[in-house]
Coordinates of C-alpha atoms in Angstrom, one line a residue:
Chain X
X1 CA -47.0 -6.4 -16.7
X2 CA -45.1 -6.9 -19.9
X3 CA -47.9 -5.6 -22.0
X4 CA -47.7 -1.9 -22.3
X5 CA -50.7 0.3 -21.7
X6 CA -50.3 1.7 -25.2
X7 CA -53.0 1.0 -27.7
X8 CA -51.6 -2.1 -29.5
X9 CA -51.1 -1.6 -33.1
X10 CA -51.2 -4.8 -35.2
X11 CA -47.7 -4.6 -36.3
X12 CA -47.1 -8.0 -37.9
X13 CA -50.4 -8.1 -39.6
X14 CA -48.7 -8.2 -43.0
X15 CA -47.5 -11.7 -42.2
X16 CA -50.8 -13.5 -42.1
X17 CA -50.7 -16.7 -40.1
X18 CA -50.5 -19.7 -42.3
X19 CA -54.0 -20.7 -43.0
X20 CA -54.5 -24.2 -41.6
X21 CA -55.1 -26.8 -44.3
X22 CA -54.0 -24.6 -47.2
X23 CA -50.4 -25.6 -47.0
X24 CA -48.7 -28.9 -47.0
X25 CA -48.6 -30.6 -43.6
X26 CA -46.3 -28.4 -41.7
X27 CA -44.7 -28.8 -38.4
X28 CA -47.5 -29.2 -35.8
X29 CA -47.8 -26.1 -33.6
X30 CA -46.5 -23.7 -36.2
X31 CA -49.6 -21.6 -36.1
X32 CA -49.5 -21.5 -32.3
X33 CA -45.8 -20.5 -32.6
X34 CA -46.9 -17.6 -34.8
X35 CA -49.4 -16.3 -32.2
X36 CA -46.8 -16.8 -29.4
X37 CA -44.2 -15.0 -31.5
X38 CA -46.6 -12.1 -32.1
X39 CA -47.4 -11.9 -28.4
X40 CA -43.8 -11.9 -27.4
X41 CA -42.7 -9.2 -29.9
X42 CA -45.7 -7.0 -29.1
X43 CA -44.3 -5.0 -26.1
X44 CA -41.1 -4.2 -27.9
X45 CA -42.9 -3.3 -31.2
X46 CA -45.3 -1.1 -29.3
X47 CA -42.5 0.7 -27.6
X48 CA -40.5 1.2 -30.8
X49 CA -43.5 2.3 -32.8
X50 CA -45.1 4.6 -30.2
X51 CA -41.9 6.3 -29.0
X52 CA -39.7 6.3 -32.0
X53 CA -41.4 5.6 -35.3
X54 CA -44.6 7.7 -34.6
X55 CA -42.6 10.7 -33.4
X56 CA -40.3 10.3 -36.4
X57 CA -43.3 10.3 -38.8
X58 CA -44.8 13.3 -37.0
X59 CA -41.5 15.1 -37.2
X60 CA -41.5 14.6 -40.9
X61 CA -45.0 16.0 -41.1
X62 CA -44.2 19.0 -38.9
X63 CA -41.1 19.7 -40.9
X64 CA -43.4 20.6 -43.9
X65 CA -45.3 23.1 -41.8
X66 CA -44.6 26.7 -40.9
X67 CA -45.4 26.8 -37.2
X68 CA -43.8 29.3 -34.9
X69 CA -44.7 30.9 -31.7
X70 CA -48.0 29.9 -30.1
X71 CA -50.1 30.2 -33.2
X72 CA -51.4 27.5 -35.5
X73 CA -49.5 26.0 -38.3
X74 CA -50.0 25.8 -42.0
X75 CA -48.5 23.7 -44.9
X76 CA -45.3 25.3 -46.1
X77 CA -44.0 22.7 -48.6
X78 CA -40.3 22.3 -48.6
X79 CA -39.7 25.9 -47.3
X80 CA -38.1 24.8 -44.1
X81 CA -35.7 22.6 -46.0
X82 CA -34.7 25.2 -48.6
X83 CA -34.3 27.7 -45.7
X84 CA -31.7 25.4 -44.1
X85 CA -29.4 25.6 -47.0
X86 CA -29.2 29.4 -46.7
X87 CA -28.9 29.4 -42.9
X88 CA -25.2 29.8 -41.9
X89 CA -26.1 28.5 -38.4
X90 CA -27.4 25.2 -39.8
X91 CA -24.5 24.8 -42.2
X92 CA -22.0 25.5 -39.4
X93 CA -23.7 23.0 -37.1
X94 CA -23.4 20.2 -39.6
X95 CA -19.8 21.2 -40.5
X96 CA -19.0 21.0 -36.7
X97 CA -20.8 17.6 -36.6
X98 CA -18.5 16.3 -39.4
X99 CA -15.5 17.6 -37.5
X100 CA -16.7 15.6 -34.4
X101 CA -17.2 12.5 -36.5
X102 CA -13.7 12.9 -37.9
X103 CA -12.4 12.3 -34.3
X104 CA -14.0 8.8 -34.3
X105 CA -10.6 7.0 -34.9
X106 CA -9.3 8.5 -31.7
X107 CA -12.4 7.2 -29.8
X108 CA -11.7 3.7 -31.1
X109 CA -7.9 3.6 -30.7
X110 CA -7.3 5.3 -27.4
X111 CA -9.4 2.9 -25.3
X112 CA -7.9 0.0 -27.3
X113 CA -4.3 1.1 -26.4
X114 CA -5.3 1.5 -22.7
X115 CA -7.0 -1.8 -22.6
X116 CA -3.9 -3.5 -24.1
X117 CA -1.7 -1.8 -21.5
X118 CA -3.9 -3.0 -18.7
X119 CA -4.1 -6.4 -20.2
X120 CA -0.3 -6.8 -19.7
X121 CA -1.3 -7.4 -16.0
X122 CA 1.4 -5.2 -14.6
X123 CA 1.1 -4.6 -10.8
X124 CA -2.1 -2.8 -9.9
X125 CA -3.9 -3.5 -13.2
X126 CA -7.2 -4.3 -11.4
X127 CA -7.0 -0.9 -9.7
X128 CA -6.5 0.9 -13.0
X129 CA -9.4 -1.0 -14.6
X130 CA -11.7 0.1 -11.8
X131 CA -10.5 3.7 -11.9
X132 CA -10.8 4.1 -15.7
X133 CA -14.5 3.3 -15.6
X134 CA -15.3 5.9 -12.9
X135 CA -15.7 8.9 -15.3
X136 CA -18.3 7.0 -17.3
X137 CA -20.5 6.6 -14.3
X138 CA -20.7 10.3 -13.9
X139 CA -23.7 12.0 -15.7
X140 CA -22.6 14.1 -18.7
X141 CA -24.5 17.1 -17.3
X142 CA -22.5 16.7 -14.1
X143 CA -19.3 16.2 -16.1
X144 CA -20.1 19.4 -18.0
X145 CA -20.6 21.5 -14.9
X146 CA -17.5 20.0 -13.3
X147 CA -15.3 20.9 -16.3
X148 CA -16.5 24.4 -16.2
X149 CA -14.2 24.8 -13.2
X150 CA -11.5 22.5 -14.5
X151 CA -11.2 24.4 -17.8
X152 CA -11.7 27.9 -16.4
X153 CA -8.9 30.3 -17.4
X154 CA -7.6 30.2 -13.9
X155 CA -8.7 26.6 -13.2
X156 CA -6.5 23.7 -12.3
X157 CA -5.6 22.6 -15.8
X158 CA -4.1 26.0 -16.7
X159 CA -2.4 26.1 -13.3
X160 CA -0.8 22.8 -14.1
X161 CA 0.3 23.9 -17.5
X162 CA 1.8 27.1 -16.1
X163 CA 3.4 25.1 -13.3
X164 CA 5.3 22.8 -15.7
X165 CA 6.4 25.7 -17.9
X166 CA 3.9 25.3 -20.7
X167 CA 2.5 28.8 -20.3
X168 CA 1.6 29.3 -24.0
X169 CA -0.7 26.2 -23.8
X170 CA -2.7 27.8 -20.9
X171 CA -5.5 29.2 -23.1
X172 CA -9.1 30.0 -22.6
X173 CA -10.2 26.5 -23.5
X174 CA -13.9 27.1 -23.8
X175 CA -13.7 30.5 -25.3
X176 CA -11.6 30.1 -28.4
X177 CA -13.0 29.7 -31.9
X178 CA -11.2 26.4 -32.4
X179 CA -10.3 25.3 -28.9
X180 CA -14.0 25.3 -27.7
X181 CA -15.0 22.4 -30.0
X182 CA -11.8 20.6 -29.3
X183 CA -12.3 20.9 -25.5
X184 CA -15.9 19.7 -25.8
X185 CA -14.8 16.5 -27.7
X186 CA -12.0 16.0 -25.2
X187 CA -14.4 16.2 -22.3
X188 CA -16.7 13.8 -24.0
X189 CA -13.8 11.4 -24.6
X190 CA -12.9 11.7 -20.9
X191 CA -16.4 10.8 -20.0
X192 CA -16.7 7.8 -22.3
X193 CA -13.2 6.2 -22.7
X194 CA -13.8 4.0 -19.7
X195 CA -16.7 2.2 -21.3
X196 CA -14.4 1.5 -24.3
X197 CA -11.6 0.2 -22.1
X198 CA -14.1 -2.1 -20.3
X199 CA -15.5 -3.3 -23.6
X200 CA -12.1 -4.1 -25.1
X201 CA -10.9 -5.8 -21.9
X202 CA -13.9 -8.1 -22.1
X203 CA -13.0 -8.9 -25.7
X204 CA -9.4 -9.5 -24.7
X205 CA -10.6 -11.9 -22.0
X206 CA -12.1 -14.2 -24.7
X207 CA -8.7 -14.8 -26.4
X208 CA -7.5 -18.1 -25.1
X209 CA -4.2 -18.1 -23.3
X210 CA -3.1 -21.2 -25.3
X211 CA -3.3 -19.2 -28.5
X212 CA -0.9 -16.6 -27.2
X213 CA 1.3 -19.3 -25.6
X214 CA 1.6 -21.1 -28.9
X215 CA 2.5 -17.9 -30.7
X216 CA 5.1 -17.2 -28.0
X217 CA 6.6 -20.7 -28.4
X218 CA 6.7 -20.2 -32.2
X219 CA 9.1 -17.3 -31.5
X220 CA 6.7 -14.4 -32.1
X221 CA 7.8 -11.3 -30.2
X222 CA 5.5 -8.9 -28.3
X223 CA 4.5 -6.7 -31.3
X224 CA 4.2 -9.7 -33.6
X225 CA 1.8 -11.3 -31.1
X226 CA -0.1 -8.1 -30.8
X227 CA -0.7 -7.5 -34.5
X228 CA -0.9 -11.0 -35.8
X229 CA -2.9 -12.6 -33.0
X230 CA -4.6 -10.2 -30.6
X231 CA -5.8 -7.5 -32.9
X232 CA -7.4 -9.8 -35.5
X233 CA -9.1 -11.8 -32.8
X234 CA -10.4 -8.6 -31.3
X235 CA -12.2 -7.5 -34.5
X236 CA -15.8 -8.3 -33.3
X237 CA -15.1 -6.1 -30.2
X238 CA -13.7 -3.3 -32.3
X239 CA -16.7 -3.5 -34.5
X240 CA -19.1 -3.4 -31.5
X241 CA -17.4 -0.4 -29.9
X242 CA -17.4 1.4 -33.3
X243 CA -21.1 0.8 -33.5
X244 CA -21.7 2.4 -30.2
X245 CA -19.4 5.3 -30.9
X246 CA -20.7 6.1 -34.4
X247 CA -24.3 6.1 -33.3
X248 CA -23.6 7.8 -30.0
X249 CA -20.9 10.4 -30.3
X250 CA -23.2 13.3 -31.4
X251 CA -25.8 12.3 -28.9
X252 CA -23.3 12.2 -26.1
X253 CA -22.3 15.8 -26.7
X254 CA -25.7 17.4 -26.0
X255 CA -25.5 17.7 -22.2
X256 CA -22.0 18.9 -22.5
X257 CA -22.9 21.7 -24.8
X258 CA -25.8 22.4 -22.6
X259 CA -23.6 22.8 -19.5
X260 CA -20.3 24.0 -21.0
X261 CA -20.7 26.3 -24.1
X262 CA -24.4 26.6 -25.1
X263 CA -23.1 26.5 -28.7
X264 CA -20.7 29.3 -28.3
X265 CA -18.5 31.2 -28.6
X266 CA -20.5 32.5 -31.6
X267 CA -21.4 29.3 -33.3
X268 CA -18.1 27.5 -32.7
X269 CA -19.7 24.6 -30.8
X270 CA -23.1 24.6 -32.4
X271 CA -24.1 21.1 -33.2
X272 CA -27.4 20.0 -34.9
X273 CA -28.7 18.3 -31.8
X274 CA -28.4 21.5 -29.8
X275 CA -29.7 23.6 -32.6
X276 CA -32.9 21.4 -32.8
X277 CA -33.4 22.0 -29.1
X278 CA -32.7 25.7 -29.3
X279 CA -34.9 26.3 -32.4
X280 CA -37.8 24.3 -31.0
X281 CA -37.9 25.2 -27.4
X282 CA -36.2 28.6 -27.3
X283 CA -37.2 30.2 -30.6
X284 CA -40.5 28.2 -30.6
X285 CA -40.0 27.5 -34.4
X286 CA -41.4 24.0 -34.4
X287 CA -41.6 23.4 -38.1
X288 CA -38.0 24.6 -38.7
X289 CA -36.8 22.7 -35.6
X290 CA -38.4 19.5 -36.9
X291 CA -36.7 20.0 -40.3
X292 CA -33.3 20.3 -38.7
X293 CA -34.2 17.3 -36.6
X294 CA -35.0 15.2 -39.7
X295 CA -31.7 16.3 -41.3
X296 CA -29.9 15.2 -38.1
X297 CA -31.7 11.8 -38.3
X298 CA -30.6 11.3 -41.9
X299 CA -27.0 12.3 -40.9
X300 CA -27.0 9.8 -38.0
X301 CA -28.7 7.1 -40.1
X302 CA -26.1 7.4 -42.9
X303 CA -23.4 7.2 -40.3
X304 CA -24.7 4.1 -38.6
X305 CA -26.2 2.2 -41.5
X306 CA -23.1 -0.1 -41.4
X307 CA -23.5 -0.6 -37.7
X308 CA -27.1 -1.7 -38.1
X309 CA -26.1 -4.1 -40.9
X310 CA -23.4 -5.5 -38.7
X311 CA -25.8 -5.9 -35.8
X312 CA -28.4 -7.6 -38.0
X313 CA -26.0 -10.2 -39.3
X314 CA -24.6 -10.8 -35.8
X315 CA -28.0 -11.3 -34.4
X316 CA -29.3 -13.6 -37.1
X317 CA -26.3 -15.7 -37.8
X318 CA -26.1 -19.2 -36.6
X319 CA -23.0 -20.2 -34.6
X320 CA -20.6 -22.3 -36.6
Chain V
X1 CA 21.1 -8.9 -19.6
X2 CA 20.4 -6.0 -21.9
X3 CA 17.1 -7.5 -23.0
X4 CA 16.0 -7.9 -19.4
X5 CA 17.0 -4.3 -18.7
X6 CA 14.9 -2.9 -21.5
X7 CA 12.0 -5.1 -20.5
X8 CA 12.1 -3.5 -17.0
X9 CA 12.2 0.0 -18.5
X10 CA 9.2 -1.0 -20.6
X11 CA 7.4 -2.1 -17.4
X12 CA 8.1 1.3 -15.8
X13 CA 7.0 3.2 -18.8
X14 CA 3.8 1.2 -18.9
X15 CA 3.0 1.7 -15.3
X16 CA 3.8 5.4 -15.6
X17 CA 1.4 5.8 -18.6
X18 CA -1.3 4.0 -16.6
X19 CA -0.8 6.2 -13.6
X20 CA -1.0 9.4 -15.7
X21 CA -4.3 8.3 -17.2
X22 CA -5.6 7.3 -13.8
X23 CA -4.8 10.7 -12.3
X24 CA -6.5 12.4 -15.3
X25 CA -9.6 10.2 -14.8
X26 CA -9.9 10.8 -11.1
X27 CA -8.7 14.3 -10.6
X28 CA -11.8 16.2 -11.7
X29 CA -13.8 14.2 -9.2
X30 CA -11.4 14.9 -6.4
X31 CA -11.3 18.6 -7.3
X32 CA -15.1 18.7 -7.1
X33 CA -15.2 16.9 -3.7
X34 CA -12.6 19.3 -2.3
X35 CA -14.5 22.3 -3.7
X36 CA -17.7 21.1 -2.1
X37 CA -16.1 21.1 1.3
X38 CA -14.9 24.7 1.1
X39 CA -16.8 27.8 2.3
X40 CA -17.6 30.3 -0.4
X41 CA -15.0 32.7 1.0
X42 CA -12.5 29.9 1.3
X43 CA -13.0 29.0 -2.4
X44 CA -12.6 32.6 -3.5
X45 CA -9.4 32.9 -1.6
X46 CA -7.8 29.7 -2.8
X47 CA -9.8 27.8 -5.5
X48 CA -7.1 25.2 -6.2
X49 CA -5.6 24.2 -2.9
X50 CA -6.9 22.0 -0.1
X51 CA -9.5 23.7 2.2
X52 CA -8.3 25.3 5.4
X53 CA -11.3 23.9 7.2
X54 CA -14.0 21.5 6.2
X55 CA -17.6 22.5 6.1
X56 CA -20.7 20.5 5.2
X57 CA -22.9 23.5 4.9
X58 CA -22.9 23.2 1.1
X59 CA -24.5 19.8 1.3
X60 CA -27.2 21.0 3.7
X61 CA -27.9 24.0 1.4
X62 CA -28.0 21.8 -1.7
X63 CA -30.5 19.5 0.0
X64 CA -32.6 22.4 1.1
X65 CA -32.7 24.1 -2.3
X66 CA -33.2 21.1 -4.5
X67 CA -35.7 19.1 -2.5
X68 CA -33.2 16.3 -2.8
X69 CA -35.2 13.4 -1.4
X70 CA -38.0 13.9 -3.9
X71 CA -35.6 14.2 -6.8
X72 CA -33.8 11.1 -5.8
X73 CA -37.0 9.2 -5.5
X74 CA -38.1 10.4 -9.0
X75 CA -34.8 9.4 -10.5
X76 CA -35.0 6.0 -8.8
X77 CA -38.6 5.3 -9.9
X78 CA -38.1 6.3 -13.6
X79 CA -34.7 4.6 -13.9
X80 CA -35.7 1.3 -12.4
X81 CA -39.0 1.3 -14.2
X82 CA -37.4 2.1 -17.6
X83 CA -34.6 -0.5 -16.9
X84 CA -36.9 -3.3 -16.0
X85 CA -39.4 -2.7 -18.8
X86 CA -36.7 -2.3 -21.4
X87 CA -34.8 -5.4 -20.4
X88 CA -38.0 -7.5 -20.2
X89 CA -39.3 -6.3 -23.6
X90 CA -35.8 -7.1 -25.0
X91 CA -35.8 -10.5 -23.5
X92 CA -39.2 -11.4 -25.0
X93 CA -38.4 -10.1 -28.4
X94 CA -34.9 -11.6 -28.5
X95 CA -36.3 -15.0 -27.7
X96 CA -39.0 -14.7 -30.3
X97 CA -36.7 -13.7 -33.1
X98 CA -34.0 -16.2 -32.3
X99 CA -35.8 -19.3 -31.0
X100 CA -39.3 -19.3 -32.5
X101 CA -40.1 -20.0 -36.1
X102 CA -42.6 -17.6 -37.5
X103 CA -42.6 -15.5 -40.6
X104 CA -41.5 -11.9 -40.3
X105 CA -39.2 -12.5 -37.3
X106 CA -36.2 -11.1 -39.1
X107 CA -38.2 -8.0 -40.1
X108 CA -39.2 -7.5 -36.5
X109 CA -35.6 -7.8 -35.4
X110 CA -34.4 -5.3 -38.1
X111 CA -37.2 -2.9 -37.2
X112 CA -36.2 -2.9 -33.5
X113 CA -32.5 -2.4 -34.1
X114 CA -33.0 0.2 -36.8
X115 CA -34.5 2.5 -34.3
X116 CA -31.0 2.9 -32.9
X117 CA -30.4 5.4 -35.6
X118 CA -33.2 7.7 -34.3
X119 CA -31.5 9.9 -31.7
X120 CA -33.7 11.5 -29.1
X121 CA -32.5 14.9 -30.1
X122 CA -33.8 14.5 -33.7
X123 CA -37.4 13.7 -32.7
X124 CA -37.6 15.5 -29.4
X125 CA -40.5 17.8 -30.2
X126 CA -42.8 15.2 -31.8
X127 CA -41.8 12.8 -29.0
X128 CA -42.9 15.4 -26.5
X129 CA -46.2 15.9 -28.5
X130 CA -46.8 12.1 -28.5
X131 CA -46.2 11.9 -24.7
X132 CA -48.5 14.9 -24.3
X133 CA -51.2 13.2 -26.4
X134 CA -51.0 10.1 -24.3
X135 CA -51.6 12.3 -21.3
X136 CA -48.2 11.2 -19.8
X137 CA -46.4 14.5 -19.7
X138 CA -45.0 15.2 -16.3
X139 CA -45.9 11.6 -15.3
X140 CA -43.6 8.8 -14.3
X141 CA -45.0 6.4 -16.9
X142 CA -44.2 8.8 -19.8
X143 CA -40.6 8.9 -19.0
X144 CA -40.4 5.2 -18.1
X145 CA -41.9 4.2 -21.5
X146 CA -39.6 6.6 -23.3
X147 CA -36.5 5.2 -21.5
X148 CA -37.7 1.7 -22.3
X149 CA -38.0 2.5 -26.0
X150 CA -34.6 4.1 -26.2
X151 CA -32.9 1.3 -24.3
X152 CA -34.5 -1.4 -26.5
X153 CA -32.3 -1.6 -29.6
X154 CA -29.0 -2.3 -27.9
X155 CA -30.6 -4.6 -25.4
X156 CA -32.4 -6.6 -28.1
X157 CA -29.2 -6.8 -30.1
X158 CA -27.1 -8.0 -27.1
X159 CA -29.6 -10.6 -25.9
X160 CA -30.3 -11.9 -29.5
X161 CA -26.6 -12.3 -30.0
X162 CA -26.3 -14.3 -26.8
X163 CA -29.4 -16.5 -27.4
X164 CA -28.1 -17.2 -30.9
X165 CA -25.1 -19.0 -29.3
X166 CA -27.4 -21.4 -27.4
X167 CA -27.8 -24.5 -29.5
X168 CA -31.4 -25.2 -30.7
X169 CA -31.0 -28.8 -29.6
X170 CA -31.0 -27.6 -26.0
X171 CA -34.3 -25.9 -26.6
X172 CA -35.7 -28.9 -28.4
X173 CA -34.7 -31.2 -25.5
X174 CA -36.4 -28.9 -23.0
X175 CA -39.5 -28.9 -25.2
X176 CA -39.6 -32.6 -25.3
X177 CA -39.4 -32.6 -21.5
X178 CA -42.6 -30.6 -21.6
X179 CA -41.2 -27.1 -20.8
X180 CA -43.3 -24.2 -22.1
X181 CA -41.7 -21.3 -23.9
X182 CA -41.8 -19.0 -20.9
X183 CA -40.2 -21.6 -18.8
X184 CA -37.5 -22.1 -21.3
X185 CA -36.9 -18.3 -21.6
X186 CA -36.9 -17.5 -17.8
X187 CA -35.6 -20.8 -16.4
X188 CA -33.1 -21.9 -19.1
X189 CA -32.0 -19.0 -21.3
X190 CA -32.1 -16.1 -18.8
X191 CA -29.8 -17.9 -16.4
X192 CA -27.4 -18.6 -19.2
X193 CA -27.5 -15.0 -20.3
X194 CA -27.0 -13.7 -16.7
X195 CA -23.7 -11.9 -17.5
X196 CA -25.3 -10.2 -20.5
X197 CA -28.4 -9.3 -18.4
X198 CA -26.2 -7.9 -15.6
X199 CA -24.1 -5.8 -18.0
X200 CA -27.3 -4.6 -19.7
X201 CA -28.9 -3.7 -16.4
X202 CA -25.9 -1.6 -15.3
X203 CA -25.5 0.0 -18.7
X204 CA -29.2 1.0 -18.7
X205 CA -29.1 2.2 -15.1
X206 CA -26.2 4.4 -15.9
X207 CA -27.6 6.1 -18.9
X208 CA -31.1 6.4 -17.7
X209 CA -30.1 7.8 -14.3
X210 CA -27.7 10.2 -16.1
X211 CA -29.9 11.3 -19.0
X212 CA -30.9 14.9 -19.3
X213 CA -32.8 15.6 -22.5
X214 CA -35.7 13.1 -22.1
X215 CA -36.6 14.1 -18.5
X216 CA -36.0 17.8 -19.2
X217 CA -38.6 17.7 -22.0
X218 CA -41.0 15.1 -20.6
X219 CA -41.0 16.1 -17.0
X220 CA -40.3 19.8 -17.5
X221 CA -40.5 21.7 -14.3
X222 CA -43.0 19.4 -12.7
X223 CA -42.6 17.8 -9.2
X224 CA -41.7 14.6 -11.0
X225 CA -38.5 16.0 -12.5
X226 CA -35.4 13.9 -12.1
X227 CA -32.2 14.6 -10.2
X228 CA -30.3 15.6 -13.4
X229 CA -32.9 18.2 -14.3
X230 CA -32.6 19.5 -10.7
X231 CA -28.8 19.7 -11.0
X232 CA -29.0 21.5 -14.3
X233 CA -31.5 24.0 -12.9
X234 CA -29.4 24.5 -9.8
X235 CA -26.3 25.4 -11.8
X236 CA -28.3 28.0 -13.7
X237 CA -29.2 30.0 -10.7
X238 CA -27.2 33.2 -10.6
X239 CA -26.6 33.3 -6.8
X240 CA -25.1 29.9 -6.6
X241 CA -21.5 29.5 -5.6
X242 CA -19.1 26.9 -6.9
X243 CA -18.8 25.0 -3.6
X244 CA -22.6 24.8 -3.5
X245 CA -22.9 23.5 -7.1
X246 CA -20.1 21.0 -6.3
X247 CA -22.0 19.6 -3.4
X248 CA -25.0 19.2 -5.6
X249 CA -22.9 17.4 -8.2
X250 CA -21.4 15.0 -5.7
X251 CA -24.9 14.1 -4.4
X252 CA -26.0 13.6 -8.0
X253 CA -23.2 11.3 -9.0
X254 CA -22.9 9.3 -5.8
X255 CA -25.7 6.7 -6.4
X256 CA -24.3 5.5 -9.7
X257 CA -20.8 5.5 -8.4
X258 CA -21.8 3.3 -5.4
X259 CA -23.8 0.9 -7.6
X260 CA -20.8 0.6 -9.9
X261 CA -18.4 -0.1 -7.1
X262 CA -20.8 -2.7 -5.6
X263 CA -21.4 -4.5 -8.9
X264 CA -18.0 -4.0 -10.5
X265 CA -17.3 -7.7 -10.8
X266 CA -20.5 -8.6 -12.6
X267 CA -19.9 -5.7 -14.9
X268 CA -16.4 -6.8 -15.8
X269 CA -17.5 -10.4 -16.5
X270 CA -20.5 -9.3 -18.6
X271 CA -19.3 -6.2 -20.3
X272 CA -19.2 -7.7 -23.7
X273 CA -21.7 -10.4 -23.3
X274 CA -23.4 -10.9 -26.6
X275 CA -20.6 -10.0 -28.9
X276 CA -17.6 -11.6 -27.3
X277 CA -17.5 -14.4 -29.7

């Protein structure tokens, strides 16, 4: 059941099993442990290779071909890549992606503040904890369609703003050159902040009461305790949540663009992930779509290289 | 006296802030529920207020148009399949790279978590090609395997982090007692990692159930398409009213919401399992 039906590549073949007898007497059963190890990592490796690395390699190959419409394809060298640099749509999409990435601090701080507020255990804190997670459970595509109504020019948000006398703020949220991307990110934040709050709360729960008690007895005030005790002890959690956000924020936006703006108005909310989809499946320009996809991969990889390094050390470090 | 006074004001402000965010978090959902209970004419008349009368016609119509039972079944099969396969593969590989001694285990671990940097959007066409070549386009197993692969990096990372905390002596002791590796993994380590497993299961359930791009491309318009694809298609039809779409949305989001409310305690206790050191 655990072995996938996929043709098993021999992924760890580079590490030949230690030939018996050639080495000094090693721990008995080490060769068997190698075979066992290979068997246990096989399902995961097969999945990763077949559904991520192979498509990635094929994507690279396709990106060097000119293949559009339903016809065949031919080798086109780096044409697709040079074309990208002259394509205002591509350039805009990556500039928009950078703007989205620039909002990452907000993604990291807002849930932290909310988690700290809940952690004060004021009356009803369990209720708030439960409610804040609800948006995350709703599918982004559903969230997108929902917010089409909420953000409509005559929708409830603008009605509220007019009601409290903030008439000038009641704008066409999804139709402005600048407001559209802002709205999109805000909706995404609405949809994901609960996961961040939950993550931080779990981290806060690992801080021993005694530590805080001791700081309190030493005369440390609320803010002092917050910045000298709580925040430093929360660093692994902050790192974990940053990992998730940095590698996820662009991906999370796709269904929202799909439901809310379709990249518009004009190219105001065009992001690389949506452009890949559009180029490949709407304009049927597979070579060019793949090239943009590879560019997106490089973009995300650069963004999350630190995350991966952090994860690697976390996962291989022995506890002290 | 004064200090106590300001402390109380601080409390009020804190509760006020929490309430404002709670309203913002829950209002869009309430708005959609209310809209779904209005008639089309009722919504046109008064889109924002409470309905004059409640109708369930929108739900009946949404069920009729979307072949809802089939969509629900498709989503359930692919989500549970992907979730089980993904967690199982992650369990095995996490155990191998943290508790077995064989060469190349660090490279394997790195290879798995590095795939986190490959977003589905970047490779969506070649992924579709690959699924097609495997003869799994429009088939449950195509989507299940893809889900499993995309859930793998974070699951492996979380479980490896958790297993790393379990002292090797414990494993050695079990070995000496004659326990095999699979016994150790499933009878000793998995129970220890229950909070992490629960959190991982819920996390995977939520994103797999809610995902749009993978089922959209792999299942296309086939009979095996998932609920989210159905919802996105429904909202694209030109003659569909807001109350009708709202009803479809409520049906689509209800299963995950119910699962969340039922398993809320486990989720809270295990949310950070694996990195809450």
